[in-house]
Tab-separated table of C-alpha atoms and ligand atoms in Angstrom:
chain	number	residue	atom	x	y	z
A	113	UNK	CA	0.000	0.000	0.000
A	114	UNK	CA	1.267	3.459	-0.821
A	115	UNK	CA	1.180	6.336	1.659
A	116	UNK	CA	0.633	9.858	0.371
A	117	UNK	CA	0.866	12.811	2.730
A	118	UNK	CA	-2.219	15.053	2.700
A	119	UNK	CA	-0.599	18.427	3.292
A	120	UNK	CA	1.270	21.281	1.609
A	121	UNK	CA	3.479	21.852	4.645
A	122	UNK	CA	7.115	21.466	3.603
A	123	UNK	CA	8.528	20.696	7.064
A	124	UNK	CA	5.975	17.955	7.703
A	125	UNK	CA	6.570	16.450	4.270
A	126	UNK	CA	10.344	16.435	4.896
A	127	UNK	CA	9.929	14.850	8.352
A	128	UNK	CA	8.060	11.798	7.051
A	129	UNK	CA	9.916	11.630	3.718
A	130	UNK	CA	13.156	11.225	5.712
A	131	UNK	CA	11.633	8.052	7.211
A	132	UNK	CA	10.819	6.673	3.757
A	133	UNK	CA	7.087	6.868	4.421
A	134	UNK	CA	5.968	9.260	1.688
A	135	UNK	CA	5.181	7.834	-1.769
A	136	UNK	CA	3.355	10.971	-2.904
A	137	UNK	CA	1.574	14.123	-1.747
A	138	UNK	CA	-1.951	15.453	-2.169
A	139	UNK	CA	-2.894	19.095	-1.781
A	140	UNK	CA	-6.134	20.988	-2.210
A	141	UNK	CA	-6.961	24.724	-2.214
A	142	UNK	CA	-7.700	24.665	1.550
A	143	UNK	CA	-4.339	23.034	2.361
A	144	UNK	CA	-2.443	25.461	0.102
A	145	UNK	CA	-4.259	28.435	1.687
A	146	UNK	CA	-3.032	27.334	5.146
A	147	UNK	CA	0.602	27.718	4.045
A	148	UNK	CA	0.119	31.330	2.909
A	149	UNK	CA	2.590	30.895	0.022
A	150	UNK	CA	2.549	31.095	-3.753
A	151	UNK	CA	0.766	27.995	-5.106
A	152	UNK	CA	3.205	27.089	-7.866
A	153	UNK	CA	6.318	27.558	-5.734
A	154	UNK	CA	4.957	25.271	-2.968
A	155	UNK	CA	4.048	22.590	-5.491
A	156	UNK	CA	7.470	22.840	-7.148
A	157	UNK	CA	9.222	22.581	-3.775
A	158	UNK	CA	7.221	19.459	-2.887
A	159	UNK	CA	8.318	17.791	-6.139
A	160	UNK	CA	11.942	18.399	-5.115
A	161	UNK	CA	11.392	16.489	-1.833
A	162	UNK	CA	9.151	13.609	-2.874
A	163	UNK	CA	9.832	11.371	-5.861
A	164	UNK	CA	6.213	10.412	-6.553
A	165	UNK	CA	2.859	11.832	-7.613
A	166	UNK	CA	2.088	15.323	-6.305
A	167	UNK	CA	-1.543	16.391	-6.706
A	168	UNK	CA	-2.313	20.027	-7.487
A	169	UNK	CA	-5.959	21.071	-7.781
A	170	UNK	CA	-7.511	23.327	-10.417
A	171	UNK	CA	-9.738	26.239	-9.385
A	172	UNK	CA	-11.773	26.613	-12.593
A	173	UNK	CA	-15.229	25.103	-12.626
A	174	UNK	CA	-15.672	24.896	-16.417
A	175	UNK	CA	-13.921	22.243	-18.483
A	176	UNK	CA	-12.018	24.678	-20.738
A	177	UNK	CA	-10.587	26.527	-17.740
A	178	UNK	CA	-9.723	23.242	-15.993
A	179	UNK	CA	-7.853	22.025	-19.071
A	180	UNK	CA	-5.874	25.275	-19.422
A	181	UNK	CA	-4.923	25.253	-15.717
A	182	UNK	CA	-4.048	21.571	-15.878
A	183	UNK	CA	-1.726	21.998	-18.855
A	184	UNK	CA	0.048	24.900	-17.140
A	185	UNK	CA	0.445	23.030	-13.837
A	186	UNK	CA	1.692	19.926	-15.666
A	187	UNK	CA	4.644	21.924	-16.964
A	188	UNK	CA	5.944	22.443	-13.406
A	189	UNK	CA	7.204	18.857	-13.041
A	190	UNK	CA	6.656	15.414	-14.571
A	191	UNK	CA	5.245	14.070	-11.278
A	192	UNK	CA	2.402	16.578	-11.089
A	193	UNK	CA	-1.046	15.000	-11.034
A	194	UNK	CA	-3.999	17.282	-11.706
A	195	UNK	CA	-6.797	17.188	-9.183
A	196	UNK	CA	-10.160	17.787	-10.798
A	197	UNK	CA	-13.528	17.868	-9.015
A	198	UNK	CA	-16.194	15.272	-9.779
A	199	UNK	CA	-18.577	17.360	-11.888
A	200	UNK	CA	-19.769	17.045	-15.485
A	201	UNK	CA	-17.193	19.643	-16.518
A	202	UNK	CA	-14.604	17.757	-14.481
A	203	UNK	CA	-15.405	14.505	-16.272
A	204	UNK	CA	-15.125	16.205	-19.669
A	205	UNK	CA	-11.799	17.794	-18.724
A	206	UNK	CA	-10.529	14.451	-17.400
A	207	UNK	CA	-11.388	12.738	-20.676
A	208	UNK	CA	-9.533	15.395	-22.703
A	209	UNK	CA	-6.518	15.469	-20.362
A	210	UNK	CA	-6.238	11.670	-20.163
A	211	UNK	CA	-6.087	11.560	-23.977
A	212	UNK	CA	-3.222	14.076	-23.845
A	213	UNK	CA	-1.358	11.857	-21.342
A	214	UNK	CA	-2.002	14.127	-18.339
A	215	UNK	CA	-2.633	12.204	-15.107
A	216	UNK	CA	-5.814	13.194	-13.267
A	217	UNK	CA	-6.795	12.597	-9.638
A	218	UNK	CA	-10.574	12.967	-9.554
A	219	UNK	CA	-11.524	14.455	-6.211
A	220	UNK	CA	-14.708	14.945	-4.158
A	221	UNK	CA	-15.987	11.429	-4.836
A	222	UNK	CA	-18.776	10.379	-2.492
A	223	UNK	CA	-20.536	7.492	-4.276
A	224	UNK	CA	-19.627	4.314	-6.204
A	225	UNK	CA	-21.407	5.730	-9.280
A	226	UNK	CA	-19.121	8.795	-9.231
A	227	UNK	CA	-16.083	6.523	-8.820
A	228	UNK	CA	-17.126	4.478	-11.855
A	229	UNK	CA	-17.686	7.604	-13.989
A	230	UNK	CA	-14.258	8.948	-13.034
A	231	UNK	CA	-12.513	5.672	-13.898
A	232	UNK	CA	-14.365	5.469	-17.240
A	233	UNK	CA	-13.388	9.055	-18.099
A	234	UNK	CA	-9.730	8.077	-17.700
A	235	UNK	CA	-8.816	9.342	-14.239
A	236	UNK	CA	-5.491	7.771	-13.184
A	237	UNK	CA	-6.492	8.170	-9.504
A	238	UNK	CA	-9.852	8.564	-7.771
A	239	UNK	CA	-10.253	10.084	-4.312
A	240	UNK	CA	-13.284	8.883	-2.333
A	241	UNK	CA	-13.644	11.041	0.815
A	242	UNK	CA	-14.303	8.763	3.793
A	243	UNK	CA	-14.184	11.231	6.715
A	244	UNK	CA	-16.655	13.689	5.206
A	245	UNK	CA	-19.109	10.799	4.655
A	246	UNK	CA	-18.659	9.628	8.258
A	247	UNK	CA	-19.336	13.229	9.323
A	248	UNK	CA	-22.856	13.004	7.873
A	249	UNK	CA	-23.490	9.520	9.316
A	250	UNK	CA	-22.725	7.591	6.122
A	251	UNK	CA	-20.194	4.753	6.211
A	252	UNK	CA	-17.136	6.170	4.422
A	253	UNK	CA	-15.228	2.889	4.395
A	254	UNK	CA	-18.170	1.102	2.773
A	255	UNK	CA	-17.590	3.365	-0.247
A	256	UNK	CA	-13.996	2.101	-0.421
A	257	UNK	CA	-15.108	-1.546	-0.253
A	258	UNK	CA	-17.630	-1.104	-3.075
A	259	UNK	CA	-15.246	0.971	-5.210
A	260	UNK	CA	-12.550	-1.716	-4.792
A	261	UNK	CA	-15.036	-4.373	-5.912
A	262	UNK	CA	-16.053	-2.352	-8.998
A	263	UNK	CA	-12.496	-1.583	-10.128
A	264	UNK	CA	-11.483	-5.228	-9.597
A	265	UNK	CA	-14.173	-6.312	-12.081
A	266	UNK	CA	-12.506	-4.422	-14.950
A	267	UNK	CA	-9.054	-3.349	-16.100
A	268	UNK	CA	-9.237	0.412	-15.573
A	269	UNK	CA	-5.782	1.934	-15.094
A	270	UNK	CA	-7.019	3.678	-11.967
A	271	UNK	CA	-5.857	3.637	-8.344
A	272	UNK	CA	-7.995	4.332	-5.295
A	273	UNK	CA	-6.690	7.077	-3.003
A	274	UNK	CA	-8.555	6.907	0.302
A	275	UNK	CA	-8.983	10.597	1.157
A	276	UNK	CA	-10.419	12.661	4.010
A	277	UNK	CA	-8.791	10.313	6.509
A	278	UNK	CA	-9.507	11.247	10.121
A	279	UNK	CA	-7.866	8.530	12.270
A	280	UNK	CA	-5.512	5.507	12.154
A	281	UNK	CA	-8.372	3.019	11.828
A	282	UNK	CA	-9.278	4.533	8.442
A	283	UNK	CA	-5.744	3.681	7.277
A	284	UNK	CA	-5.826	0.133	8.653
A	285	UNK	CA	-9.251	-0.566	7.158
A	286	UNK	CA	-8.140	0.897	3.816
A	287	UNK	CA	-5.185	-1.520	3.821
A	288	UNK	CA	-7.444	-4.476	4.693
A	289	UNK	CA	-9.729	-3.574	1.781
A	290	UNK	CA	-6.830	-3.396	-0.656
A	291	UNK	CA	-7.058	0.327	-1.380
A	292	UNK	CA	-3.999	1.275	-3.441
A	293	UNK	CA	-3.188	4.460	-1.550
A	294	UNK	CA	-4.121	6.269	1.662
A	295	UNK	CA	-3.530	10.008	1.711
A	296	UNK	CA	-2.805	10.708	5.338
A	297	UNK	CA	-2.821	14.042	7.193
A	298	UNK	CA	0.401	14.553	9.234
A	299	UNK	CA	-1.534	14.416	12.536
A	300	UNK	CA	-2.910	10.967	11.697
A	301	UNK	CA	0.535	9.836	10.500
A	302	UNK	CA	1.906	10.723	13.983
A	303	UNK	CA	-0.835	8.639	15.592
A	304	UNK	CA	-0.003	5.584	13.465
A	305	UNK	CA	3.268	5.207	15.405
A	306	UNK	CA	1.732	5.194	18.836
A	307	UNK	CA	0.951	2.337	21.191
A	308	UNK	CA	1.129	2.741	24.991
A	309	UNK	CA	2.629	-0.749	25.412
A	310	UNK	CA	5.551	0.227	23.173
A	311	UNK	CA	6.349	3.213	25.424
A	312	UNK	CA	5.916	1.177	28.634
A	313	UNK	CA	7.966	-1.700	27.208
A	314	UNK	CA	10.875	0.528	26.204
A	315	UNK	CA	10.853	2.290	29.570
A	316	UNK	CA	10.988	-1.075	31.349
A	317	UNK	CA	13.842	-2.447	29.205
A	318	UNK	CA	15.918	0.674	29.865
A	319	UNK	CA	15.229	0.751	33.613
A	320	UNK	CA	15.968	-3.016	34.005
A	321	UNK	CA	19.267	-2.446	32.207
A	322	UNK	CA	20.095	0.546	34.407
A	323	UNK	CA	19.253	-1.365	37.604
A	324	UNK	CA	21.469	-4.301	36.583
A	325	UNK	CA	24.448	-2.455	35.126
A	326	UNK	CA	24.107	1.041	36.586
A	327	UNK	CA	24.161	2.912	33.265
B	492	LIG	C1	-7.231	14.878	-0.421
B	492	LIG	O1	-7.061	14.573	-1.565
B	492	LIG	C2	-8.452	15.566	0.052
B	492	LIG	O2	-8.546	16.847	-0.503
B	492	LIG	C3	-8.434	15.631	1.548
B	492	LIG	O3	-8.116	14.333	2.031
B	492	LIG	C4	-9.724	16.131	2.144
B	492	LIG	O4	-9.667	15.973	3.533
B	492	LIG	P1	-10.695	16.704	4.527
B	492	LIG	O5	-12.042	16.106	4.331
B	492	LIG	O6	-10.130	16.409	5.890
B	492	LIG	O7	-10.645	18.162	4.198
């Protein structure tokens, strides 16, 4: 399973990339806005740190505008993947861009039908949002299970990015379901490391050693 980091924060990306845990990065307009920096320069800097897909989202809502933005963003680096929202215009833009060899990550997917449309249009990645579904009392992980089943029935060249992850269990369940990728916020990545018995165990090993050998 691949881990993407769901952030535009350079320090956090570096921290986990140094541990070999970052196969790619996803950003969105909200994440870029948090960094208070020029969009293109942040994206370029991320491509210098991570050798894998880096998603950059378009702001246009009509297909022509999406395509123009996508082509411009694609010139920044070969690893740029264009994030396009799941709308009719988004589907049209995805179809055109896929035919030009531009990789698209179709975002804001909340149903299996939307996932299927995105894969058919030629999206290289699809991003079902699990946390936002959980927030409105729908089962986000059920969407991943059904999407996995649908993609496994055919030979779409399309990977599932589990997005809108809120806690470690989302990551574990995504792995159990065979999702290709989880895009993980840095705060959740921190939590993946933690288990109280690991801390207690290490403390005990060190104190037993100190008691026996005095150092
Ligand atoms: C990533 O591709 C998505 O934009 C992101 O995971 C959305 O997460 P949120 O629902 O926590 O904003």
